[in-house]
Backbone as a ProteinNet text record, in pm:
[ID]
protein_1_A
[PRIMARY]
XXXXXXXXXXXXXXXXXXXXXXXXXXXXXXXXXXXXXXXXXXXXXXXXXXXXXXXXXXXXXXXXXXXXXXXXXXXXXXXXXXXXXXXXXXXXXXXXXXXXXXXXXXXXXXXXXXXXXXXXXXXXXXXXXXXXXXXXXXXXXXXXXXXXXXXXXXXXXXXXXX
[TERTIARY]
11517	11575.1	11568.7	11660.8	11688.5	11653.6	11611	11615.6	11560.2	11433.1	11398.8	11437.7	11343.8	11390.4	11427.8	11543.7	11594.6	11637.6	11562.3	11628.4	11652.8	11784.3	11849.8	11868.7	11825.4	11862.7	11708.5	11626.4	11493.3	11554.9	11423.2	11455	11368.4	11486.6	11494.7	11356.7	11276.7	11126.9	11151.2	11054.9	11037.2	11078.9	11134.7	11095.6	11065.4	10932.2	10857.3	10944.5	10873	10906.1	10887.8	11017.5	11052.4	11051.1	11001.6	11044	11098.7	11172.3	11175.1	11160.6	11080.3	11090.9	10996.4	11012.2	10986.7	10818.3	10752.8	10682.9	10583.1	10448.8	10356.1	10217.4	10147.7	10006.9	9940.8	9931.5	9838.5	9878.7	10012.4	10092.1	10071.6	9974.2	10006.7	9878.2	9767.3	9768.1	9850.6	9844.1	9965.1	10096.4	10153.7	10286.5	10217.7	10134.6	10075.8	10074.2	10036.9	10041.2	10134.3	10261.5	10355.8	10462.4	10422.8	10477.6	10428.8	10306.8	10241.8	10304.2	10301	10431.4	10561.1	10631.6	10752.1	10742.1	10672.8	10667.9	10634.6	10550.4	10525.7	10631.6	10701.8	10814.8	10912.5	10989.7	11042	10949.5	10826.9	10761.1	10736	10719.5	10745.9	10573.9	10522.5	10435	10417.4	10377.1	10442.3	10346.4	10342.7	10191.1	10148	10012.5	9944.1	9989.8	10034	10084.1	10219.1	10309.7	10423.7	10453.3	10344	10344.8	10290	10169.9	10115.9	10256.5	10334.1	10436.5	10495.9	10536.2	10651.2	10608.2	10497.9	10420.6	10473.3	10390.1	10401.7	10534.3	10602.2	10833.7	10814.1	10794.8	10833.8	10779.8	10675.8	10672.3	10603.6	10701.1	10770.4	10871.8	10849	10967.5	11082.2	11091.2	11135	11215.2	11165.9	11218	11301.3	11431.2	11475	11482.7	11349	11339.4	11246.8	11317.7	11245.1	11175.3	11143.4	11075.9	11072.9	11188	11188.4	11110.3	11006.2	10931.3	10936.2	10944.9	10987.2	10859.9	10840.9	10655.8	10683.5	10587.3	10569.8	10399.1	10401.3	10227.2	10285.8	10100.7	10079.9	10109.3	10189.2	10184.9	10306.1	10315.1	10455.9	10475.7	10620.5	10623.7	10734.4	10745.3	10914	10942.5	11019.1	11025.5	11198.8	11245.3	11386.8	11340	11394.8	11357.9	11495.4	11513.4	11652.1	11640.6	11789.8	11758.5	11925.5	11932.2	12090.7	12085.1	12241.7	12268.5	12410	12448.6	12572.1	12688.2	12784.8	12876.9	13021	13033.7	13154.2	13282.2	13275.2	13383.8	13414.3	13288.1	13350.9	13318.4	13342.6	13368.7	13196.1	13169	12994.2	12895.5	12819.7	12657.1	12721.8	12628.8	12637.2	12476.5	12508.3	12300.3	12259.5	12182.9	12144.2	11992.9	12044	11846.4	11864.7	11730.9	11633.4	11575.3	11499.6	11398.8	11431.4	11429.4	11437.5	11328.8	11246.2	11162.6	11081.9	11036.4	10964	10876.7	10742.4	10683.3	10685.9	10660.2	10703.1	10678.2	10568.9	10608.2	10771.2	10726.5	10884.4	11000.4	11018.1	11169.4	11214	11337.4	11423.9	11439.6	11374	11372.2	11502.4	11542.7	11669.8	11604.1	11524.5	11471.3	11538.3	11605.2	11653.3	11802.1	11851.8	11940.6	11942.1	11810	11778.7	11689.9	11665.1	11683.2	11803.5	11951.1	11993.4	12086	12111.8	12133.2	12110.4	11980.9	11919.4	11970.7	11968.1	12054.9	12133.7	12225.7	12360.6	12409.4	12327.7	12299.8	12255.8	12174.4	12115.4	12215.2	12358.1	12435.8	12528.5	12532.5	12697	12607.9	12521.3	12420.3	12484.2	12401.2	12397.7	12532.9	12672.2	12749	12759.5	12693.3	12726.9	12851.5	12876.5	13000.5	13001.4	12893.9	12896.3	12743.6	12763.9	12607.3	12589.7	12513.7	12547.9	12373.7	12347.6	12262.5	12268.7	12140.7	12177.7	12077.5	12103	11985.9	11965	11929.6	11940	12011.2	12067.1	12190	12161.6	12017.1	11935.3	11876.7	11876.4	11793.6	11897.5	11920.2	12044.1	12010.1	11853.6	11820.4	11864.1	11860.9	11921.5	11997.4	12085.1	12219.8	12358.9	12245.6	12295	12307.6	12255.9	12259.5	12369.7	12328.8	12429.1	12558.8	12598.2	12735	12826.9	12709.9	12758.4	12812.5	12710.9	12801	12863.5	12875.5	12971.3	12997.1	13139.5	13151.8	13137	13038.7	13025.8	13157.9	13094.8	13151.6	13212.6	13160	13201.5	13135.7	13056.2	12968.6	12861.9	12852	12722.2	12634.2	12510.7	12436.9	12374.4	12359.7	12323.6	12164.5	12060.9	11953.2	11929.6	11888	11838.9	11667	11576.4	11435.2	11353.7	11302.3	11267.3	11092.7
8673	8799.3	8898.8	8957.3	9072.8	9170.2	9303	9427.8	9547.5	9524.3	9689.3	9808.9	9926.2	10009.3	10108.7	10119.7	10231.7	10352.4	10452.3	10593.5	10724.2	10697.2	10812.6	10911.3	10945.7	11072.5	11156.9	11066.9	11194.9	11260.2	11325.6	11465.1	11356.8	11406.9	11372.3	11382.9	11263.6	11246.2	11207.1	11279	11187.9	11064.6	10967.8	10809.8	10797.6	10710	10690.6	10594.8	10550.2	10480.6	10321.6	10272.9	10112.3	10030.6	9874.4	9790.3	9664.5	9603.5	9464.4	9347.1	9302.8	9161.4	9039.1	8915.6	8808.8	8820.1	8758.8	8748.8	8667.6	8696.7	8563.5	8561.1	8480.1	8424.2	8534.2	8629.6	8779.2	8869.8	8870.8	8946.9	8874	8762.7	8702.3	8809.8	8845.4	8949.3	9119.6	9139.4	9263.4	9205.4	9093.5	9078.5	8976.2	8928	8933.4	9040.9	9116.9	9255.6	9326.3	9353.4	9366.9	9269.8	9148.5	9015.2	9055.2	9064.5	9119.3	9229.8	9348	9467.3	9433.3	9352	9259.9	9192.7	9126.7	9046.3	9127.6	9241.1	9298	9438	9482.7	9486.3	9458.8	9299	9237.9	9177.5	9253.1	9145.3	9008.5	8971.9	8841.5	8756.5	8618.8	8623.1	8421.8	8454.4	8318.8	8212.8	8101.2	8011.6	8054.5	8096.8	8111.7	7990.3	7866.6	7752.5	7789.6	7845.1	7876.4	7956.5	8093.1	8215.9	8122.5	8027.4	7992.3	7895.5	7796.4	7772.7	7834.8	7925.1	8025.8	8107.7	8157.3	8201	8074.4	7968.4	7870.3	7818.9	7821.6	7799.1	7905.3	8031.8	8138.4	8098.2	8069	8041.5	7933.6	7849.3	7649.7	7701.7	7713	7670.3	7542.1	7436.7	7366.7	7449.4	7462.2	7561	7672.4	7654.9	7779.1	7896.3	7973.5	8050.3	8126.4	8235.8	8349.2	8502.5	8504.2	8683.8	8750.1	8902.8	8976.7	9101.2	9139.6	9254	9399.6	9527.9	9624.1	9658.4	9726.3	9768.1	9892	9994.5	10110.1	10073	10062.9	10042	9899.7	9870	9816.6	9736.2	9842.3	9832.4	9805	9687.9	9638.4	9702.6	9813.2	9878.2	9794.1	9670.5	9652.2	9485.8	9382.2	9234.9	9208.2	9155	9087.7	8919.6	8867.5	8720.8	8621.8	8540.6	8473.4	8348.4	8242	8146.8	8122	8000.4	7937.3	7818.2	7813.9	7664.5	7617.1	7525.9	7502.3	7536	7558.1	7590.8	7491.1	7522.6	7436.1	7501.9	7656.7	7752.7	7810.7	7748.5	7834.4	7704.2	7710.9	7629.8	7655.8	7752.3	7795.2	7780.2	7772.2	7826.8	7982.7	7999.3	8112.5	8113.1	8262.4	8310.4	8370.4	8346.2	8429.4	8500.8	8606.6	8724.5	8686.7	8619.8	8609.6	8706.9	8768.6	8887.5	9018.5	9112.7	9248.9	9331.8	9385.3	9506.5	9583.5	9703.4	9869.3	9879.5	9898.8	9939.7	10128.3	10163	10293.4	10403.9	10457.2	10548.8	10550	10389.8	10391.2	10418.1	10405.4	10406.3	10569.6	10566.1	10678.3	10751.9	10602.1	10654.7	10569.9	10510.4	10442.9	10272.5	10260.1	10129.1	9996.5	10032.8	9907.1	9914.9	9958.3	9965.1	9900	9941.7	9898.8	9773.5	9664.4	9531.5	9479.1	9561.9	9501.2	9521	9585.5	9596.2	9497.3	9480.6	9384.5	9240.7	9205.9	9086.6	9061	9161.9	9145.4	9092.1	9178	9156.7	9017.4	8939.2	8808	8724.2	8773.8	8642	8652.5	8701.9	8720.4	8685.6	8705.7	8628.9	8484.7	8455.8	8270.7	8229.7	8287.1	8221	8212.5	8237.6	8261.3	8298	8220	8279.9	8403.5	8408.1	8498.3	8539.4	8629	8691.9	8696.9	8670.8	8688.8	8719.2	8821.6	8807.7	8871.3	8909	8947	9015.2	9087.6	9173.2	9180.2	9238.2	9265.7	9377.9	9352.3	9465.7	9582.6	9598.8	9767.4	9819.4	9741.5	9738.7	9901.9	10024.5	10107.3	10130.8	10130	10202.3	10076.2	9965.6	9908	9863.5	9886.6	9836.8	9933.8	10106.6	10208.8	10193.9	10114.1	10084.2	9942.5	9836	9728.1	9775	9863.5	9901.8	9956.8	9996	10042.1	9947.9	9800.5	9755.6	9606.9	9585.5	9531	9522.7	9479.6	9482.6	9371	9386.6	9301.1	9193.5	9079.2	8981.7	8928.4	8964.2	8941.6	8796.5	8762.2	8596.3	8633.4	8528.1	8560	8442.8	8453.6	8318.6	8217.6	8126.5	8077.4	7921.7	7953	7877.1	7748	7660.2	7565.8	7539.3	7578.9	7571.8	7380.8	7336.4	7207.5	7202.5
12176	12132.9	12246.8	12261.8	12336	12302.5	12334.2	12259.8	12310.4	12349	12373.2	12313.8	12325.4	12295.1	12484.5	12395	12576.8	12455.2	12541.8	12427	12541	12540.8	12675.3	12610.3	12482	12426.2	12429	12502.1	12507.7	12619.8	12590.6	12738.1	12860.5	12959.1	13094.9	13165.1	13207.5	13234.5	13417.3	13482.6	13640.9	13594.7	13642	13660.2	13808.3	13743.4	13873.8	13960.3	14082	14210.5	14150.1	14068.1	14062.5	14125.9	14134.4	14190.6	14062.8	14148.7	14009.8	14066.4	14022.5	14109.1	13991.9	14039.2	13976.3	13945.8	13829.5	13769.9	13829.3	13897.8	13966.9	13865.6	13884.3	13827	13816.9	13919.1	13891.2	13787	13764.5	13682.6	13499.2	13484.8	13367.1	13244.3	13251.5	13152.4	13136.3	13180.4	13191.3	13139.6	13146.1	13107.6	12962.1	12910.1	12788.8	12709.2	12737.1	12701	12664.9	12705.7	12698	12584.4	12618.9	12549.5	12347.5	12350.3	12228.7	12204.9	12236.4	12197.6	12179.1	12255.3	12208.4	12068.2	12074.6	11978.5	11803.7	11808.8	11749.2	11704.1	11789.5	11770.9	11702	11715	11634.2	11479.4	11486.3	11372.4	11368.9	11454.9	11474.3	11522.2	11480.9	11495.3	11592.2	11729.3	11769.6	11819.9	11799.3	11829.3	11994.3	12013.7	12086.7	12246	12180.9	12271	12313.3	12261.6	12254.6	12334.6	12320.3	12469.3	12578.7	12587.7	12666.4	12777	12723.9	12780.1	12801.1	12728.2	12792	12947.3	12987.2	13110.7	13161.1	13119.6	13259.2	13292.7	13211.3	13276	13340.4	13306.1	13427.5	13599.8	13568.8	13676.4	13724.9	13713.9	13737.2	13784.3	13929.3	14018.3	13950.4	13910.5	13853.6	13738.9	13621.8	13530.8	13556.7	13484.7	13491.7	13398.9	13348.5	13283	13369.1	13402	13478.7	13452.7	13470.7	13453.1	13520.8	13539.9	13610	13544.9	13642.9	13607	13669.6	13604.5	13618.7	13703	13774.2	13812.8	13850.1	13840.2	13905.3	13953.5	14071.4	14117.6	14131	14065.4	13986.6	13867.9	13765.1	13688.2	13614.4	13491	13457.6	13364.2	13367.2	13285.5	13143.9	13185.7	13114	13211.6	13101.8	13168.3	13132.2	13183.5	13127.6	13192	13086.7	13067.2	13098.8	13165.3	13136.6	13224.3	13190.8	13212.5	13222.8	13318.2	13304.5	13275.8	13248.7	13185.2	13187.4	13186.4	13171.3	13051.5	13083	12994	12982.9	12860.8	12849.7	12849.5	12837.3	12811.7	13034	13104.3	13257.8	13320.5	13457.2	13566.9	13598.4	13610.8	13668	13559.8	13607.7	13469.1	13403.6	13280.8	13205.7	13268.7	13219.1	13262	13055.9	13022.5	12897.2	12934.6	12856.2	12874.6	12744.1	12744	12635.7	12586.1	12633.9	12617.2	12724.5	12667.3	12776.7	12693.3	12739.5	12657.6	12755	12729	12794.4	12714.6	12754.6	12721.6	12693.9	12563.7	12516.8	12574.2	12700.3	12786.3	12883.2	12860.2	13015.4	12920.4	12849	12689.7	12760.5	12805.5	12825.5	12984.3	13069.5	13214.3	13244.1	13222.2	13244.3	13366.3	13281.9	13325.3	13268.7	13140.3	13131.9	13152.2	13192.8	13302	13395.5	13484	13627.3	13590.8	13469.3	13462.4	13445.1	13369.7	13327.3	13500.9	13550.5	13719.9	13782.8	13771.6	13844.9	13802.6	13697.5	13634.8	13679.3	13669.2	13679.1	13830.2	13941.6	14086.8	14059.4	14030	14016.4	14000.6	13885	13860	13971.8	13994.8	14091.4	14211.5	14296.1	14400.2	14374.1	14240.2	14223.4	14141.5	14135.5	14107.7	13960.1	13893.8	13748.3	13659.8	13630.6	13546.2	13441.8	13391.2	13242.5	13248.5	13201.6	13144	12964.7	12936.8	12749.8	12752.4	12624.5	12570.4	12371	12279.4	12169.3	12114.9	12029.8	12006.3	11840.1	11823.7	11633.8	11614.2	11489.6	11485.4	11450.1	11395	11354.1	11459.3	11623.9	11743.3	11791.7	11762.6	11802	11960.1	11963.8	12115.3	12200.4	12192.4	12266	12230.1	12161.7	12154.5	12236.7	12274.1	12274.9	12502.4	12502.7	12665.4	12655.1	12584.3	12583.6	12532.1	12503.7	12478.8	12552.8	12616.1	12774	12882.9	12832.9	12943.7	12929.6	12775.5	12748.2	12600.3	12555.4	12414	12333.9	12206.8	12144.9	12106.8	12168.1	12172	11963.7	11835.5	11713.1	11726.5	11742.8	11732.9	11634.5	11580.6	11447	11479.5	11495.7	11542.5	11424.5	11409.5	11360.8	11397.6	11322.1	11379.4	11300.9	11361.9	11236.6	11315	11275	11314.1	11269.3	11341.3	11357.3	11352.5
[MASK]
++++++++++++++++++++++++++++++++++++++++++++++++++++++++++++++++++++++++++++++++++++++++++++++++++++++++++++++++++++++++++++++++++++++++++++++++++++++++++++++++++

């Protein structure tokens, strides 16, 4: 799931001095941390093994599921998650964000922007055909940045859980 909250309708805050860059082994409680506010967020409650793999694809060179992390310092304020794959609708890979989320001081510095920037810079680098991701449809704060920068595609998803 996609989502975050981005809320450009607060009042206009410093945003601190950003970097974004990929997710390493030092970075894995802090982006736990964050992962738990995600998750809690959506309500959602996910096997302890489940986060534990998910860290280690990020970073498995092999794997292509990545984690780009927002940092000011130190410190990760915000992750966008994504991964490619083949498509049957383009000639190139599609890229999908899995996960995008801010931790709630950073919500309204225009950080998820500058993941979804950064993405976007990422596919066109590696040739990507498409970017897609999805959010929940009551998600407004982020739906209120994804509208911005592209239009809902009218797809309804459907899961079958195993």
């Amino acid at each position: 799931m996609t989502g975050a909250a981005i809320d450009d309708a607060l009042e206009p805050r410093q945003q601190p001095e950003i970097e974004i860059r990929d997710a390493t082994a030092a970075d894995e409680a802090a982006w736990r941390e964050l992962w738990g506010q995600y998750l809690a967020f959506y309500k959602v409650q996910i096997a302890p093994e489940v986060t534990d793999q998910t860290w280690s694809r990020c970073l498995d060179p092999a794997s292509p599921l990545t984690a780009r992390l927002a940092m000011a310092g130190d410190r990760i304020l915000g992750f966008a998650m994504y991964h490619h794959h083949l498509s049957t609708w383009a000639k190139g890979p599609d890229c999908y964000l899995e996960d995008l989320f801010l931790c709630r001081e950073a919500r309204g510095l225009g950080l998820g922007q500058a993941l979804m920037d950064d993405l976007v810079a990422i596919c066109k680098q590696r040739g990507f055909d498409r970017l897609y991701w999805h959010t929940d449809v009551n998600n407004h704060r982020a739906r209120k940045l994804y509208d911005k920068l592209a239009a809902a595609d009218g797809h309804v998803r459907y899961r079958i859980s195993f």
